[in-house]
Coordinates of C-alpha atoms and ligand atoms in Angstrom, one line a residue:
M1 CA 0.3 -33.5 221.5
F2 CA -2.9 -35.7 221.3
H3 CA -6.2 -33.9 223.1
A4 CA -8.5 -36.9 223.9
E5 CA -11.0 -34.4 224.9
K6 CA -10.5 -32.7 222.4
H7 CA -11.9 -35.7 220.5
Q8 CA -14.4 -35.8 222.9
C9 CA -13.1 -39.2 223.2
R10 CA -13.5 -40.8 226.8
R11 CA -10.9 -42.8 228.4
F12 CA -11.7 -46.1 228.9
E13 CA -12.5 -47.4 231.9
K14 CA -10.8 -51.3 231.6
K15 CA -8.0 -51.3 228.9
V16 CA -8.2 -52.6 225.8
W17 CA -4.9 -54.3 224.9
L18 CA -2.9 -55.5 222.2
S19 CA -3.9 -59.0 222.2
S20 CA -5.0 -60.0 226.0
P21 CA -5.4 -63.3 226.9
T22 CA -9.2 -64.9 225.6
M23 CA -10.6 -67.9 228.7
H24 CA -13.3 -70.3 228.1
G25 CA -13.3 -72.7 230.6
P26 CA -12.7 -75.9 229.3
E27 CA -8.8 -74.3 230.2
L28 CA -9.7 -74.8 234.4
T29 CA -11.1 -78.3 234.2
Y30 CA -8.3 -79.0 233.1
M31 CA -5.9 -77.5 235.0
K32 CA -8.0 -79.4 237.6
E33 CA -7.9 -82.3 236.7
A34 CA -4.3 -81.8 236.9
Y35 CA -4.3 -80.8 240.1
D36 CA -7.2 -84.0 241.1
T37 CA -5.2 -86.6 239.7
N38 CA -1.9 -85.4 240.9
W39 CA -0.4 -85.3 237.7
M40 CA 1.0 -81.6 239.0
S41 CA 4.4 -82.5 237.3
T42 CA 5.8 -81.8 232.6
V43 CA 3.7 -85.8 233.0
G44 CA 0.5 -86.1 232.7
R45 CA -2.9 -86.0 230.3
N46 CA -2.9 -82.8 229.3
V47 CA 1.5 -82.9 227.5
D48 CA 0.0 -85.3 225.8
E49 CA -3.0 -84.1 224.9
V50 CA -1.2 -81.0 223.5
E51 CA 1.1 -82.5 221.8
K52 CA -1.5 -84.6 220.1
L53 CA -3.7 -81.4 219.0
A54 CA -0.4 -79.6 217.8
A55 CA 0.5 -82.4 215.7
E56 CA -2.5 -82.7 214.0
Y57 CA -3.8 -79.4 214.1
I58 CA -0.5 -78.0 211.9
G59 CA 0.3 -81.5 209.6
V60 CA 3.1 -82.8 211.7
K61 CA 4.2 -86.2 212.5
Y62 CA 5.3 -84.6 216.5
A63 CA 5.0 -81.8 218.6
V64 CA 7.1 -81.1 222.2
A65 CA 5.8 -79.5 224.5
L66 CA 8.1 -77.1 225.9
S67 CA 7.9 -74.2 228.5
A68 CA 8.6 -72.0 225.8
G69 CA 8.6 -70.4 222.3
T70 CA 11.7 -69.4 222.9
A71 CA 12.7 -72.9 224.0
S72 CA 11.6 -74.7 221.1
L73 CA 14.0 -71.9 218.9
H74 CA 16.3 -72.4 220.8
L75 CA 16.5 -76.7 220.8
A76 CA 15.4 -76.3 217.3
M77 CA 18.8 -74.3 216.5
K78 CA 21.3 -77.4 218.3
L79 CA 19.6 -79.6 215.8
A80 CA 19.7 -77.8 213.6
G81 CA 23.1 -76.5 214.1
I82 CA 24.3 -79.9 215.3
E83 CA 23.4 -81.9 211.7
A84 CA 24.6 -79.0 209.9
Y85 CA 28.0 -79.1 212.1
G86 CA 29.2 -81.9 213.7
V87 CA 28.0 -81.6 217.4
P88 CA 30.6 -79.4 219.6
K89 CA 33.0 -80.4 222.2
V90 CA 31.8 -78.8 225.7
G91 CA 31.6 -75.5 226.7
H92 CA 30.9 -74.3 223.4
G93 CA 28.1 -73.7 221.5
C94 CA 27.2 -75.8 218.1
L95 CA 27.8 -72.1 215.7
E96 CA 30.6 -70.6 217.6
N97 CA 32.4 -69.1 214.4
K98 CA 28.9 -69.7 211.9
K99 CA 26.9 -67.1 210.6
V100 CA 22.9 -67.8 210.5
F101 CA 20.9 -66.4 207.9
A102 CA 17.2 -64.6 210.7
S103 CA 14.7 -62.4 209.9
D104 CA 14.8 -58.7 210.3
V105 CA 12.1 -57.4 211.9
T106 CA 10.7 -60.4 214.1
F107 CA 10.6 -60.4 218.7
D108 CA 14.0 -60.8 219.1
A109 CA 12.9 -64.0 220.5
S110 CA 13.9 -65.8 216.9
V111 CA 17.3 -64.4 217.0
N112 CA 18.0 -65.2 220.5
P113 CA 19.2 -68.6 220.1
I114 CA 21.7 -68.4 217.8
V115 CA 23.8 -66.8 220.0
Y116 CA 22.8 -69.2 222.5
E117 CA 24.9 -71.3 220.9
G118 CA 27.4 -68.7 219.6
G119 CA 26.7 -67.9 216.2
T120 CA 25.9 -65.0 214.0
P121 CA 22.6 -63.5 212.9
V122 CA 22.8 -62.3 209.6
F123 CA 19.9 -59.9 209.1
I124 CA 17.5 -60.6 205.4
D125 CA 15.4 -58.0 204.5
T126 CA 11.7 -57.7 204.8
E127 CA 9.5 -57.5 201.9
R128 CA 6.0 -54.7 201.5
D129 CA 3.9 -57.8 200.1
S130 CA 3.5 -60.0 203.3
W131 CA 6.7 -57.3 206.2
N132 CA 8.2 -61.1 206.1
M133 CA 11.6 -62.0 204.4
D134 CA 12.1 -61.3 201.5
P135 CA 13.3 -63.9 199.0
I136 CA 15.5 -62.4 196.2
A137 CA 17.8 -60.5 199.6
L138 CA 18.3 -64.5 201.2
E139 CA 19.4 -65.4 197.3
K140 CA 22.2 -62.6 197.9
A141 CA 22.4 -63.9 201.5
F142 CA 24.0 -67.0 199.6
E143 CA 25.6 -65.3 196.9
I144 CA 27.4 -63.3 199.5
Y145 CA 28.6 -65.8 202.0
P146 CA 27.5 -69.5 200.4
D147 CA 28.6 -71.3 203.8
V148 CA 25.7 -70.4 205.6
K149 CA 23.7 -73.4 206.2
I150 CA 20.3 -72.9 207.8
V151 CA 18.0 -70.3 208.4
V152 CA 15.5 -68.8 210.6
L153 CA 12.4 -67.2 209.7
A154 CA 9.6 -65.8 211.1
H155 CA 6.4 -64.7 209.7
L156 CA 5.2 -61.8 211.0
Y157 CA 1.8 -61.4 213.0
G158 CA 0.4 -63.9 211.7
T159 CA 1.0 -63.5 208.2
P160 CA 3.2 -66.3 206.2
A161 CA 5.9 -65.3 204.0
K162 CA 6.1 -66.0 200.7
M163 CA 7.3 -69.8 201.4
D164 CA 7.4 -70.9 197.7
E165 CA 9.8 -68.6 196.5
L166 CA 12.0 -68.9 200.4
M167 CA 12.3 -72.3 200.2
A168 CA 12.8 -72.6 196.4
V169 CA 16.0 -70.0 197.2
I170 CA 17.0 -73.0 200.6
T171 CA 16.5 -75.7 199.1
R172 CA 18.6 -75.1 195.4
H173 CA 22.0 -73.8 198.7
N174 CA 21.0 -77.3 200.5
A175 CA 19.7 -75.1 203.9
I176 CA 17.8 -75.7 206.7
L177 CA 15.1 -74.1 207.3
I178 CA 13.6 -73.2 211.5
E179 CA 10.1 -71.4 210.4
D180 CA 8.7 -69.8 214.1
A181 CA 5.4 -70.0 213.7
A182 CA 5.0 -68.1 218.0
E183 CA 2.4 -65.4 216.2
S184 CA 1.0 -67.7 213.5
M185 CA -0.4 -70.3 214.5
G186 CA -3.1 -71.2 212.0
A187 CA -2.3 -68.9 209.6
T188 CA -1.6 -70.8 206.1
Y189 CA 0.3 -70.8 203.0
K190 CA -1.6 -72.0 199.9
G191 CA -3.7 -74.2 203.5
I192 CA -0.7 -75.8 204.7
Q193 CA 0.2 -74.2 208.2
T194 CA 2.3 -72.4 209.2
G195 CA 5.0 -74.6 211.4
A196 CA 4.9 -77.6 208.7
F197 CA 7.3 -76.1 206.7
G198 CA 10.9 -75.9 208.6
K199 CA 12.3 -79.4 209.6
F200 CA 11.9 -78.2 212.8
N201 CA 9.6 -75.1 213.8
T202 CA 7.9 -73.8 216.9
V203 CA 4.4 -72.3 218.6
S204 CA 4.4 -70.5 221.2
F205 CA 1.1 -70.0 223.2
N206 CA 2.9 -67.4 225.6
G207 CA 0.4 -65.1 227.7
N208 CA -0.2 -62.3 224.7
K209 CA -0.3 -65.5 221.5
I210 CA -3.9 -66.3 219.9
I211 CA -4.0 -68.7 221.8
T212 CA -2.3 -69.3 225.2
G213 CA -0.9 -71.1 228.2
S214 CA 0.0 -68.3 230.0
A215 CA 3.2 -69.6 228.4
G216 CA 4.2 -72.5 227.1
G217 CA 5.2 -73.4 222.8
C218 CA 5.7 -76.2 220.8
F219 CA 9.0 -77.6 218.4
L220 CA 7.3 -79.0 216.0
T221 CA 9.1 -81.3 213.3
N222 CA 8.4 -84.6 210.9
D223 CA 11.4 -86.0 211.8
A224 CA 11.5 -88.7 215.3
E225 CA 14.8 -88.6 215.9
A226 CA 14.6 -84.8 216.2
A227 CA 11.9 -84.6 218.3
N228 CA 13.4 -87.6 220.4
K229 CA 15.6 -85.4 220.9
V230 CA 14.0 -82.8 221.9
R231 CA 12.0 -84.7 224.7
K232 CA 15.0 -85.8 226.1
W233 CA 17.2 -82.8 226.1
S234 CA 14.4 -80.9 227.7
T235 CA 14.0 -83.3 230.9
Q236 CA 17.6 -82.4 232.1
A237 CA 19.3 -85.3 229.1
R238 CA 18.9 -88.0 230.8
E239 CA 20.3 -91.4 229.6
N240 CA 18.5 -95.1 230.0
A241 CA 19.6 -96.2 233.6
P242 CA 19.2 -96.8 237.3
W243 CA 20.4 -93.6 237.6
Y244 CA 21.0 -90.1 236.3
Q245 CA 23.6 -91.4 234.3
H246 CA 24.5 -87.9 231.9
E247 CA 26.4 -88.6 227.4
E248 CA 24.5 -84.2 226.4
L249 CA 24.4 -81.6 227.9
G250 CA 20.3 -81.0 229.4
Y251 CA 17.7 -79.0 229.9
N252 CA 14.7 -78.0 231.8
Y253 CA 12.8 -76.5 228.9
R254 CA 9.4 -79.4 228.8
M255 CA 6.1 -77.6 229.3
S256 CA 4.1 -78.1 232.9
N257 CA 1.0 -80.9 232.6
V258 CA -0.8 -77.8 234.4
I259 CA 0.6 -75.2 231.7
A260 CA -0.8 -77.9 229.6
G261 CA -4.2 -78.1 230.4
V262 CA -4.5 -74.4 229.9
V263 CA -2.7 -74.6 225.8
R264 CA -5.3 -78.4 225.7
G265 CA -8.5 -76.1 227.3
Q266 CA -7.4 -73.4 224.3
F267 CA -6.9 -75.6 221.4
P268 CA -11.6 -75.8 220.2
Y269 CA -11.0 -72.0 220.4
L270 CA -7.9 -71.1 217.8
R271 CA -11.1 -71.2 215.0
E272 CA -13.1 -68.8 216.6
H273 CA -9.9 -66.8 218.4
I274 CA -9.1 -66.9 213.8
S275 CA -12.5 -65.5 213.1
R276 CA -12.3 -63.2 215.9
K277 CA -9.0 -61.4 215.0
K278 CA -10.2 -61.5 211.3
V279 CA -13.2 -59.2 212.1
I280 CA -10.6 -56.9 214.1
Y281 CA -9.1 -56.4 210.3
E282 CA -11.5 -55.8 207.9
R283 CA -13.3 -53.3 210.7
Y284 CA -10.0 -51.1 210.6
K285 CA -9.9 -51.3 206.9
E286 CA -13.3 -50.3 206.5
G287 CA -13.6 -47.5 209.3
L288 CA -10.1 -46.1 208.7
K289 CA -10.7 -46.5 204.6
D290 CA -10.5 -42.7 203.8
L291 CA -6.6 -41.9 205.7
P292 CA -3.9 -42.0 204.3
V293 CA -2.7 -45.6 205.3
S294 CA -3.0 -49.3 204.9
M295 CA -3.2 -52.5 206.8
N296 CA -0.4 -54.2 207.1
P297 CA -0.7 -56.1 203.6
I298 CA -1.8 -59.7 202.8
P299 CA -0.6 -62.0 199.7
E300 CA -3.3 -63.2 197.7
E301 CA -3.1 -67.3 198.8
C302 CA -2.8 -66.9 202.3
E303 CA -4.9 -67.1 205.0
P304 CA -3.5 -65.1 208.0
N305 CA -4.9 -65.5 211.8
Y306 CA -5.0 -61.5 212.2
W307 CA -3.0 -61.9 215.2
L308 CA -2.8 -58.0 215.3
S309 CA -4.5 -55.2 213.2
C310 CA -1.5 -53.2 211.7
I311 CA -1.3 -50.0 209.8
L312 CA 1.4 -48.6 207.6
I313 CA 0.9 -44.5 207.5
D314 CA 1.4 -42.6 203.5
N315 CA 4.5 -42.1 203.1
N316 CA 3.3 -38.0 202.1
A317 CA 1.3 -38.5 205.0
M318 CA 4.2 -38.8 207.7
C319 CA 4.3 -35.7 209.6
K320 CA 8.5 -34.9 211.0
Q321 CA 8.7 -38.0 214.3
V322 CA 12.9 -38.7 215.2
R323 CA 13.1 -42.1 217.0
G324 CA 16.7 -41.5 218.7
E325 CA 17.6 -44.5 220.9
N326 CA 15.0 -44.8 224.4
D327 CA 13.5 -42.2 223.1
V328 CA 11.0 -39.4 220.1
C329 CA 9.6 -36.4 219.3
Y330 CA 7.7 -35.4 216.6
V331 CA 6.2 -32.1 215.7
R332 CA 1.6 -32.3 214.6
E333 CA 1.0 -31.4 211.6
K334 CA -2.2 -30.6 209.8
G335 CA -3.5 -33.7 207.8
K336 CA -0.8 -35.2 208.2
S337 CA 0.4 -38.2 212.3
C338 CA 3.2 -41.0 212.2
P339 CA 2.4 -43.6 214.4
T340 CA 4.2 -41.7 218.7
E341 CA 1.2 -39.7 217.7
I342 CA -1.1 -42.2 218.0
L343 CA 0.3 -44.9 220.1
E344 CA -0.2 -41.2 222.2
A345 CA -3.5 -41.0 221.8
L346 CA -4.1 -45.0 222.2
G347 CA -2.5 -44.2 225.1
S348 CA -5.0 -41.0 226.3
I349 CA -8.6 -43.7 225.8
N350 CA -6.6 -45.9 227.8
A351 CA -6.0 -48.1 224.9
E352 CA -2.5 -50.4 224.4
G353 CA -0.5 -50.0 221.0
R354 CA 2.7 -51.3 219.9
P355 CA 5.5 -49.5 217.7
I356 CA 6.4 -52.3 215.0
W357 CA 8.7 -54.6 216.1
K358 CA 12.4 -52.6 216.0
P359 CA 15.0 -53.7 212.9
M360 CA 17.6 -56.6 214.4
H361 CA 19.8 -54.8 212.1
M362 CA 19.1 -51.5 214.1
Q363 CA 19.4 -53.2 217.3
P364 CA 22.1 -52.7 219.7
I365 CA 22.7 -56.0 220.2
Y366 CA 22.6 -56.7 216.9
R367 CA 24.3 -53.6 215.5
V368 CA 27.7 -54.7 214.2
N369 CA 26.3 -57.5 211.9
P370 CA 25.8 -58.8 208.9
F371 CA 21.9 -57.0 207.9
V372 CA 22.1 -58.0 204.0
V373 CA 18.7 -55.6 201.6
C374 CA 18.5 -55.9 197.7
D375 CA 18.0 -52.9 196.4
G376 CA 15.0 -53.0 194.1
N377 CA 17.6 -53.3 191.5
G378 CA 18.4 -56.7 192.8
R379 CA 21.7 -55.7 193.5
A380 CA 22.4 -57.3 197.2
R381 CA 23.8 -55.2 200.0
S382 CA 25.4 -55.4 202.6
N383 CA 27.2 -52.5 204.3
A384 CA 26.8 -50.5 208.1
Y385 CA 25.5 -47.5 206.1
I386 CA 22.5 -49.1 204.0
K387 CA 21.4 -49.3 207.1
G388 CA 18.3 -46.8 208.2
S389 CA 19.1 -45.4 204.1
A390 CA 15.6 -45.8 201.4
V391 CA 16.4 -49.2 201.2
D392 CA 15.7 -50.4 203.6
V393 CA 12.1 -51.7 204.2
G394 CA 12.0 -52.9 207.8
M395 CA 13.1 -49.7 209.1
D396 CA 10.7 -47.7 206.6
I397 CA 7.9 -50.0 208.1
F398 CA 8.9 -49.3 212.3
D399 CA 9.0 -46.1 210.8
R400 CA 5.9 -45.7 209.5
G401 CA 4.0 -48.6 210.6
L402 CA 2.7 -49.9 214.1
C403 CA -0.2 -52.1 215.5
L404 CA -3.6 -51.4 216.9
P405 CA -5.3 -52.0 219.3
S406 CA -5.7 -55.8 218.6
D407 CA -7.8 -58.3 221.6
N408 CA -10.4 -60.1 221.5
K409 CA -12.9 -59.4 223.8
M410 CA -12.9 -55.9 222.4
T411 CA -16.2 -54.1 221.9
E412 CA -16.9 -52.7 219.2
E413 CA -18.2 -49.2 220.1
E414 CA -14.5 -49.8 222.0
Q415 CA -13.0 -50.7 218.3
D416 CA -14.9 -47.6 216.7
R417 CA -13.8 -45.0 219.3
I418 CA -10.0 -46.5 218.4
I419 CA -10.9 -45.4 215.2
E420 CA -12.7 -42.2 215.4
V421 CA -8.9 -41.3 217.9
V422 CA -7.2 -42.7 214.5
K423 CA -8.8 -39.9 212.5
G424 CA -8.3 -37.9 215.2
C425 CA -4.9 -37.7 214.7
F426 CA -4.8 -36.6 210.8
D427 CA -7.1 -33.3 210.9
Ligands
PLP511 C1 6.0 -64.9 221.0 C2 7.7 -64.5 219.8 C3 8.4 -65.7 220.4 C4 8.8 -66.4 221.1 O1 8.1 -67.2 222.4 P1 8.0 -66.7 223.5 O2 6.6 -68.2 224.1 O3 6.9 -66.3 224.2 O4 9.3 -68.0 224.1 C5 9.7 -65.8 219.2 N1 9.5 -65.1 218.4 C6 8.3 -64.5 217.4 C7 8.6 -64.1 216.7 C8 7.3 -64.0 219.1 O5 7.0 -63.4 218.5

């Protein structure tokens, strides 16, 4: 067990968070504007402005402000499902008996909407250059499941996936791409914003994202009809009639004008947040360079938003760590460490780290779902026995990686102390 005192590390009086909201002032002005003008519902100037700002920034024609990124992913999934398979009968999902390809190392909000619509996620393994969906495994997945029509892709921790390679595969197989840019808002791949590649895309304004509304998200598209559908579905799917007339299933997914005030106030600070996160990443990289660890990788031609700084411990510097379903133990070893030890050490000084997202194919809820990996010889496997084995890249990153405290408001002194504590774990 790591001892903070042994390393002469005092606890932070104020917790250093993984990534907490960073407010600037204008948020309150716009919230108050909603209050003062009594536009306290889901209609108003703030909602309009958020949609304008998001569409302009990301470079798409339409943005629809919603209550959460998850709500946007759900409606994106509905649009894709209906486009691929037609309108389902009332009471049925649009993806019943259908498979959808999905990122494996991600937050489960990326993939749950597939199941909301009755579909089955097929998880695609991760590549090591960006920790995102492996284009070779995706190609193999289309060989194994040629009927699949939809791909959901997340950009992990703010680093864009290999879009050229992935788009080539997706286009070749005539599939619909849904981009989950919840973590990567403001990141670019060859100068193009994440959230502008897919047909139906999502950003999130959840409390720990790069900018926040406390909650909220935007649906993004270049398709006017899709944007109109999402606007209609998200406000209970009313028809144009003098009374409440309904031809389609509706949802209560629209963003509140008060929340939109927060998002609107945050938007001008997006660049600043990204610069600050980048400094944090660079300082970790420099501070940890003598340790047997590497930072989360950044491929060429990508500019991440540096949402979270992560490290991966070298194979030969991993002490023994055994993770069960809900608990873990490890054996302390000189010169070595493991994510559990480092997370405990961070906790002991009142700093918040986090394990890498546990791969979806290892989650009890999705354990029976297919998982497609590439074994390094370009051969794909889709087998239960492969799960957790040497060719399972996602599981390897989960085993050896962790997210470091990446809060914008962390001071240099605080970060230096965190760096010392990480170093201490390898003593
Ligand atoms: C945060 C997040 C979401 C969900 O966004 P909410 O706004 O919290 O609903 C979806 N996907 C990923 C990858 C996320 O990190």
